[in-house]
């Protein structure tokens, strides 16, 4: 597999691919494992963004009238095409994003399964009849597609995040303009290609790239766009919510987390260690539900810190194309600089660095999986999402303290606890303030279940039945 396998990149506007013609502006896409340029990414012009909005409005009028049964066939065919093209899209993902090829394949399968889920769930967009106070009236509650949508997705899951938004919007009967990450555009190009090859009418799913702030400002200001869905940092999410507020537009915001992990003295120790060592380094820690802050009961603290460090030190950090790689490079140079800061900051306050904790080699964005212990509460790692392969481990003495510290951040996306006590499981389920909680498990993202956060992690869910509702308006029809 080489750079040549990456292929060329394009926009998708009104059913047609557009490449680098006409001397339009563009930017290079890099391989994070080598620093080499993979391809040149065309940018959409302002006129093309307007064209896409007009096409989305026109397509919406027709697509909403297509029966959910027929819409579901298109999504199912697209899912099948994505599975048929698995090896090719996985190669694109690993080349542009860096994750090990096995992780790329499972992300693509998961993305196809999201299309399958939405294909089915779109057929169950039931309404209801509400008994009226007056027998001469009937109240019907129905769901209607919200309208043309604008979706913005980041670089850490280049297929999964677009699939969540495309699938939900299309199944509900909306059209959607996607601006995927300019750093990992190739997978989104392939998803939109699969939708077109599956028979999706032109203008229903479009793909644009450019300067992110220019595109979001342009699209959100257009009155035709009725819904905004964003996955990314809280700062950008706040900015987009302000833009959406001007037009009173619905928003779904998935804004990252800083997941607490509570390890109690009655946990299944070996299983917990194994799960967390793999879970923390999945996608090099660039996962919004990644285990973020490790709180370990004081009776296990030294042992867990040592064992996790040993596991991390024995991992093979290499190009994602290397079949033996446990972890690939970070997706971009910014993350390497950020990791350096997250490692240095707590050491000023006396934290112990348990592994090598630095950049590896001088080609590509490789960073060693890192464990830090004995951190003070004000350490940056305990306050902000590091979004990388660094595990800060601190001890706790009792359950109340663990829960209080778990909740002591603004983020509220995922949280995890490991225990065999039923009472603790109930207490944790009720008191951890996050949108998702994994108990003795890290599985919080499946097509069937709602994915979303609370507090500074945003609001609205994707996946599950909620993922469809996010693209539907509720309408009451009273008949007299
Ligand atoms: P960023 O917030 O600048 O970018 C995140 C994504 O948002 C990118 O894909 C970018 O293209 C897009 N974006 C940025 N500005 C935008 C705008 N004005 N309009 C529309 N889209 C815009 O951050 P970054 O440097 O890529 O990453 C920094 C932090 O963001 C990470 O440390 C992490 O905390 C968070 N993040 C979260 C997720 C997530 O899954 N929730 C994903 C990526 C990054």
XYZ file of C-alpha atoms and ligand atoms in Angstrom:
524
model
C 0.000 0.000 0.000
C 1.526 3.329 -1.042
C 0.686 6.990 -1.448
C -0.649 6.130 -4.920
C -3.442 4.094 -3.272
C -4.841 7.305 -1.842
C -6.152 8.551 -5.187
C -7.459 12.014 -5.998
C -9.843 14.197 -4.012
C -12.979 16.020 -5.044
C -15.962 18.039 -3.964
C -19.462 16.668 -4.574
C -21.888 19.382 -5.628
C -25.331 18.779 -7.098
C -24.548 15.173 -7.965
C -21.208 15.841 -9.658
C -17.615 15.446 -8.560
C -15.439 18.515 -8.936
C -11.680 18.335 -8.871
C -8.835 20.793 -9.137
C -9.911 22.306 -12.454
C -10.148 26.052 -13.102
C -7.106 26.848 -10.932
C -9.284 26.953 -7.833
C -7.611 27.208 -4.400
C -6.588 23.989 -2.708
C -4.495 22.583 0.111
C -2.258 19.541 0.532
C -3.316 16.521 2.595
C -0.467 14.880 4.522
C 0.293 11.348 5.631
C 0.839 11.711 9.402
C 3.191 8.710 9.466
C 5.622 10.103 6.898
C 4.862 13.783 6.419
C 4.471 13.143 2.668
C 1.778 14.856 0.641
C -0.966 12.399 -0.312
C -3.042 14.594 -2.592
C -4.241 18.131 -3.199
C -7.702 18.963 -1.837
C -9.871 21.337 -3.902
C -11.669 24.146 -2.069
C -15.214 25.176 -2.919
C -15.677 28.768 -4.081
C -18.326 31.010 -2.508
C -20.375 30.629 -5.703
C -20.194 26.847 -5.370
C -21.361 27.015 -1.764
C -24.401 28.975 -2.944
C -24.920 26.467 -5.709
C -24.791 23.658 -3.140
C -27.375 25.400 -0.958
C -29.723 25.856 -3.901
C -29.234 22.219 -4.903
C -29.855 21.088 -1.305
C -33.114 23.060 -1.159
C -34.304 21.628 -4.463
C -33.277 18.093 -3.547
C -34.994 18.365 -0.166
C -38.346 19.127 -1.748
C -38.125 15.890 -3.734
C -36.353 13.643 -1.187
C -38.806 14.356 1.628
C -41.554 13.104 -0.697
C -39.746 9.800 -1.338
C -41.219 7.099 0.900
C -39.111 5.995 3.874
C -39.192 2.516 2.343
C -37.471 3.758 -0.834
C -35.056 5.974 1.105
C -34.100 2.975 3.165
C -33.177 0.995 0.041
C -30.683 3.671 -1.010
C -29.016 3.739 2.402
C -28.822 -0.067 2.510
C -27.268 -0.214 -0.958
C -24.729 2.425 0.068
C -23.872 0.369 3.171
C -23.286 -2.690 0.979
C -21.065 -0.708 -1.385
C -19.015 0.602 1.521
C -18.491 -2.970 2.733
C -17.510 -4.093 -0.788
C -14.966 -1.254 -0.894
C -13.710 -1.903 2.632
C -10.043 -2.525 1.794
C -9.758 0.545 -0.393
C -11.468 2.931 2.045
C -9.508 1.499 4.992
C -6.247 2.170 3.127
C -7.363 5.760 2.511
C -8.227 6.171 6.185
C -4.923 4.861 7.493
C -2.955 6.911 4.968
C -4.690 10.174 5.852
C -5.420 9.709 9.540
C -2.749 7.300 10.758
C -4.743 4.740 12.761
C -3.800 1.038 12.446
C -5.421 -0.637 9.473
C -7.493 -2.956 11.673
C -9.017 0.062 13.425
C -9.725 1.653 10.045
C -11.551 -1.451 8.875
C -13.686 -1.662 11.966
C -14.557 2.044 11.706
C -15.692 1.573 8.106
C -17.802 -1.464 8.967
C -19.321 0.511 11.832
C -20.057 3.366 9.402
C -21.844 0.995 6.996
C -23.814 -0.387 9.943
C -24.881 3.144 10.839
C -26.365 3.479 7.350
C -28.106 0.114 7.871
C -29.484 1.256 11.217
C -30.779 4.545 9.895
C -32.204 2.792 6.822
C -34.376 0.709 9.115
C -35.124 3.352 11.706
C -36.289 5.800 9.035
C -39.149 3.387 8.329
C -40.267 3.672 11.950
C -40.691 7.437 12.185
C -44.098 6.888 13.755
C -46.457 9.619 14.821
C -49.189 9.326 17.458
C -52.830 10.192 18.057
C -53.539 12.126 21.227
C -57.048 11.773 22.735
C -58.737 15.164 22.413
C -60.702 16.968 25.127
C -63.496 17.558 22.713
C -64.964 14.627 20.808
C -65.256 16.662 17.627
C -61.464 17.045 17.482
C -58.576 14.726 16.596
C -54.955 15.462 17.434
C -52.265 13.892 15.262
C -48.579 14.258 16.099
C -46.291 13.678 13.121
C -42.578 13.908 12.365
C -41.319 15.942 9.451
C -37.772 16.290 8.135
C -36.267 19.500 9.461
C -34.933 20.661 6.068
C -31.558 21.064 4.376
C -28.768 20.533 6.928
C -25.137 21.588 7.239
C -22.818 19.092 8.946
C -19.239 19.643 10.106
C -17.013 16.723 11.053
C -13.469 16.374 12.447
C -10.379 14.354 11.575
C -10.334 11.694 14.283
C -13.084 9.467 12.823
C -13.120 10.416 9.133
C -15.852 7.922 8.175
C -17.838 7.321 11.359
C -18.711 10.923 12.168
C -19.801 11.764 8.612
C -21.818 8.497 8.509
C -23.701 9.422 11.702
C -24.741 12.747 10.236
C -25.364 11.674 6.637
C -27.342 8.598 7.712
C -29.559 10.424 10.202
C -30.294 13.323 7.871
C -31.029 11.226 4.786
C -33.163 8.667 6.620
C -35.286 11.457 8.091
C -35.831 12.914 4.592
C -33.402 15.837 4.825
C -30.742 16.879 2.353
C -27.297 17.565 3.787
C -24.184 19.530 2.907
C -21.190 18.007 4.649
C -17.961 19.818 5.332
C -15.667 17.051 6.464
C -12.203 17.696 7.852
C -9.732 19.099 5.348
C -7.046 17.015 7.072
C -8.814 13.679 6.429
C -11.112 14.256 3.454
C -10.671 10.994 1.513
C -13.108 8.825 3.494
C -15.908 11.383 3.223
C -15.367 11.526 -0.552
C -15.829 7.738 -0.624
C -18.969 7.767 1.551
C -20.622 10.346 -0.661
C -19.527 8.388 -3.730
C -21.139 5.229 -2.318
C -24.397 7.125 -1.714
C -24.458 8.365 -5.306
C -23.572 4.937 -6.675
C -26.444 3.565 -4.594
C -28.889 5.829 -6.407
C -29.164 8.826 -4.091
C -30.671 11.672 -6.125
C -28.415 14.639 -6.881
C -28.193 17.376 -4.275
C -29.276 15.149 -1.369
C -25.732 14.643 -0.048
C -23.058 17.146 -1.013
C -19.481 17.534 0.143
C -17.480 20.747 0.345
C -14.053 21.720 1.625
C -12.269 24.996 2.220
C -11.411 27.333 5.084
C -13.636 25.913 7.857
C -14.657 29.243 9.382
C -15.539 30.707 5.962
C -17.642 27.705 4.982
C -19.577 27.483 8.240
C -20.269 31.223 8.249
C -21.454 31.080 4.653
C -23.670 28.019 4.977
C -25.203 28.787 8.349
C -26.192 32.286 7.225
C -28.268 30.907 4.367
C -31.990 30.779 5.243
C -32.457 27.469 3.397
C -30.217 25.665 5.918
C -32.400 24.636 8.889
C -30.152 22.428 10.988
C -26.486 22.410 12.025
C -24.660 19.359 13.300
C -21.082 19.684 14.518
C -18.503 17.377 16.084
C -15.299 18.970 17.331
C -13.952 21.238 20.047
C -16.125 23.152 22.497
C -14.670 26.492 21.359
C -15.708 25.950 17.742
C -19.070 24.527 18.858
C -19.849 27.715 20.800
C -18.946 29.795 17.758
C -21.253 27.747 15.503
C -24.112 27.891 18.017
C -23.884 31.680 17.957
C -24.080 31.670 14.167
C -27.050 29.291 14.302
C -28.809 31.428 16.920
C -29.072 34.330 14.468
C -31.290 32.220 12.220
C -32.959 30.253 15.077
C -31.640 27.012 13.624
C -31.613 23.670 15.342
C -28.216 22.346 16.408
C -26.640 19.086 17.513
C -23.291 19.620 19.226
C -20.865 16.804 20.037
C -18.024 18.676 21.664
C -15.539 16.260 23.117
C -15.078 15.054 26.651
C -12.576 14.240 29.349
C -13.889 10.896 30.531
C -13.284 9.897 34.145
C -12.408 6.250 34.796
C -13.099 5.002 38.328
C -11.318 1.799 39.288
C -12.589 0.376 42.561
C -10.863 -2.185 44.767
C -13.454 -4.849 43.858
C -12.899 -4.560 40.071
C -11.834 -7.550 37.971
C -8.266 -6.285 37.914
C -6.806 -8.131 34.923
C -9.793 -7.513 32.663
C -9.866 -3.837 33.653
C -6.171 -3.352 32.963
C -6.399 -5.074 29.587
C -9.435 -3.067 28.493
C -8.013 0.262 29.582
C -4.543 -0.233 28.074
C -6.141 -0.965 24.699
C -8.938 1.576 25.089
C -6.679 4.476 25.999
C -4.375 3.941 23.013
C -7.127 3.277 20.447
C -6.743 5.844 17.668
C -3.741 7.131 19.673
C -6.161 8.497 22.274
C -7.777 10.852 19.736
C -11.250 9.743 20.682
C -13.798 12.007 22.329
C -14.924 9.149 24.613
C -11.362 7.989 25.330
C -10.644 7.179 28.986
C -9.251 10.538 30.106
C -8.662 10.778 33.859
C -7.861 7.597 35.793
C -9.007 7.545 39.443
C -7.778 4.376 41.146
C -8.588 3.174 44.652
C -5.549 3.722 46.884
C -5.186 -0.027 47.552
C -4.548 -0.636 43.800
C -2.910 2.624 42.868
C 0.799 1.682 42.782
C 0.107 -1.690 41.169
C -2.190 -0.277 38.482
C 0.176 2.584 37.643
C 3.093 0.177 37.276
C 1.161 -2.398 35.240
C -0.356 0.187 32.892
C 3.105 1.694 32.338
C 4.505 -1.739 31.493
C 1.723 -2.378 29.012
C 2.227 1.020 27.376
C 6.020 0.573 27.197
C 5.687 -2.762 25.392
C 3.381 -1.389 22.680
C 4.533 -1.154 19.099
C 4.075 2.404 17.888
C 4.457 2.383 14.111
C 2.820 3.308 10.840
C -0.793 2.180 10.773
C 0.061 0.191 7.647
C 2.376 -2.027 9.714
C 0.217 -5.048 10.587
C 1.987 -5.348 13.960
C 1.303 -1.730 14.998
C -0.580 -1.345 18.291
C -0.782 2.401 17.820
C -0.140 4.718 14.871
C 0.983 8.358 14.713
C -1.045 11.315 15.944
C -3.175 12.759 13.171
C -1.400 16.089 12.893
C 1.576 18.061 14.125
C -0.622 20.185 16.457
C -1.371 17.115 18.549
C 2.356 16.383 19.053
C 2.945 19.902 20.369
C -0.124 19.581 22.597
C 1.114 16.241 24.023
C 4.441 17.801 24.914
C 2.594 20.480 26.903
C 0.361 17.953 28.650
C 3.401 15.900 29.711
C 5.512 18.837 30.893
C 2.826 20.737 32.815
C 2.073 18.218 35.620
C 5.748 17.507 36.212
C 6.173 21.131 37.339
C 3.722 20.292 40.138
C 5.632 17.127 41.150
C 3.928 14.457 38.997
C 5.916 11.309 38.188
C 6.514 10.416 34.531
C 6.252 6.605 34.436
C 7.055 5.993 30.732
C 9.195 7.780 28.176
C 6.558 10.461 27.450
C 7.928 12.074 24.323
C 7.890 12.251 20.545
C 9.293 9.156 18.854
C 11.677 9.527 15.911
C 11.883 12.576 13.697
C 9.652 11.486 10.824
C 5.875 11.522 11.266
C 3.802 12.464 14.309
C 4.637 9.555 16.618
C 4.281 9.988 20.372
C 4.891 7.354 23.034
C 1.935 6.087 25.082
C 2.489 7.803 28.399
C 1.523 7.354 32.055
C 1.828 10.109 34.654
C 1.064 9.585 38.341
C 0.884 11.672 41.522
C -0.673 14.641 39.739
C -1.959 17.608 41.687
C -5.609 18.538 41.118
C -4.675 21.642 39.139
C -2.678 19.672 36.525
C -3.733 20.548 32.989
C -4.299 16.849 32.254
C -6.996 16.671 34.921
C -8.751 19.815 33.728
C -8.567 19.704 29.920
C -9.086 16.970 27.340
C -5.638 15.874 26.147
C -6.945 13.999 23.091
C -3.879 11.814 22.908
C -2.173 8.711 24.346
C -1.515 10.071 27.847
C -3.028 8.503 30.969
C -2.954 10.602 34.155
C -3.439 8.304 37.177
C -4.411 9.559 40.636
C -5.642 7.754 43.734
C -8.824 8.079 45.776
C -9.727 6.935 49.268
C -13.512 6.555 49.145
C -16.451 6.492 46.719
C -17.694 10.013 47.453
C -14.288 11.466 46.707
C -14.016 9.486 43.452
C -17.414 10.687 42.235
C -16.734 14.288 43.203
C -13.443 14.315 41.316
C -14.972 12.557 38.314
C -17.546 15.351 38.056
C -15.069 18.186 38.625
C -14.686 19.204 34.959
C -16.886 21.090 32.513
C -16.985 18.198 30.045
C -19.691 15.538 30.349
C -19.504 13.132 27.418
C -18.535 9.637 28.646
C -17.530 8.173 32.008
C -16.422 4.702 33.067
C -16.342 2.663 36.243
C -14.940 -0.757 37.058
C -16.450 -2.570 40.026
C -18.257 -5.764 40.914
C -20.528 -4.125 43.494
C -24.158 -3.765 42.457
C -24.627 -0.885 44.858
C -21.696 0.976 43.331
C -22.985 0.320 39.825
C -26.311 1.935 40.779
C -24.646 4.864 42.546
C -22.277 5.512 39.654
C -25.069 5.266 37.096
C -26.938 7.985 38.962
C -24.180 10.330 40.050
C -21.673 10.620 37.211
C -22.717 13.642 35.144
C -22.067 12.475 31.586
C -24.243 11.581 28.610
C -22.873 8.022 28.528
C -21.519 5.697 31.199
C -19.695 2.407 30.661
C -19.593 0.102 33.657
C -17.052 -2.710 33.289
C -17.082 -1.816 29.606
C -15.813 0.864 27.237
C -18.563 0.265 24.669
C -20.587 3.482 24.482
C -20.816 3.949 20.722
C -22.985 1.613 18.645
C -25.443 2.418 15.837
C -28.406 1.386 18.007
C -27.590 3.520 21.040
C -27.698 7.296 21.522
C -24.322 9.004 21.459
C -24.082 12.463 22.992
C -23.009 14.525 25.952
C -24.130 16.983 28.599
C -22.552 20.108 30.109
C -19.735 21.508 27.926
C -19.788 18.342 25.814
C -22.851 19.689 24.057
C -26.344 18.379 23.503
C -28.361 16.256 21.136
C -27.667 12.623 20.336
C -26.571 10.767 17.262
C -27.310 7.088 16.653
C -30.224 5.283 18.287
C -33.769 6.474 17.707
C -32.556 9.870 18.915
C -30.292 10.145 15.873
C -33.317 10.266 13.620
C -35.255 12.634 15.845
C -32.318 15.040 15.616
C -33.271 15.613 11.958
C -37.044 15.672 12.470
C -39.448 18.367 13.573
C -42.544 17.493 15.570
C -45.815 18.811 14.186
C -49.287 18.758 15.726
C -52.248 18.558 13.356
C -55.621 19.114 14.997
C -58.664 18.164 12.922
C -62.078 19.455 13.833
P -10.590 22.492 15.986
O -11.704 22.699 16.923
O -9.978 23.686 15.352
O -11.053 21.519 14.802
C -11.917 20.424 15.002
C -12.718 20.256 13.713
O -13.572 21.368 13.579
C -11.832 20.250 12.464
O -12.237 19.229 11.605
C -12.047 21.603 11.817
O -12.023 21.526 10.402
C -13.419 21.979 12.290
N -13.564 23.421 12.446
C -12.697 24.274 13.029
N -13.177 25.532 12.986
C -14.372 25.463 12.359
C -15.357 26.426 11.998
N -15.238 27.728 12.313
N -16.462 25.993 11.337
C -16.634 24.694 11.019
N -15.743 23.742 11.335
C -14.622 24.122 11.999
O -9.485 21.726 16.732
P -8.253 20.800 16.440
O -6.968 21.564 16.579
O -8.420 20.036 15.174
O -8.399 19.882 17.686
C -8.348 20.525 18.954
C -9.257 19.909 19.950
O -10.552 19.706 19.419
C -8.836 18.524 20.383
O -7.869 18.620 21.371
C -10.109 17.962 20.904
O -10.311 18.362 22.227
C -11.167 18.617 20.057
N -11.685 17.677 19.049
C -12.759 16.953 19.396
C -13.252 16.039 18.511
C -14.451 15.214 18.862
O -14.622 14.134 18.340
N -15.329 15.713 19.702
C -12.652 15.856 17.272
C -11.548 16.641 16.934
C -11.071 17.557 17.837
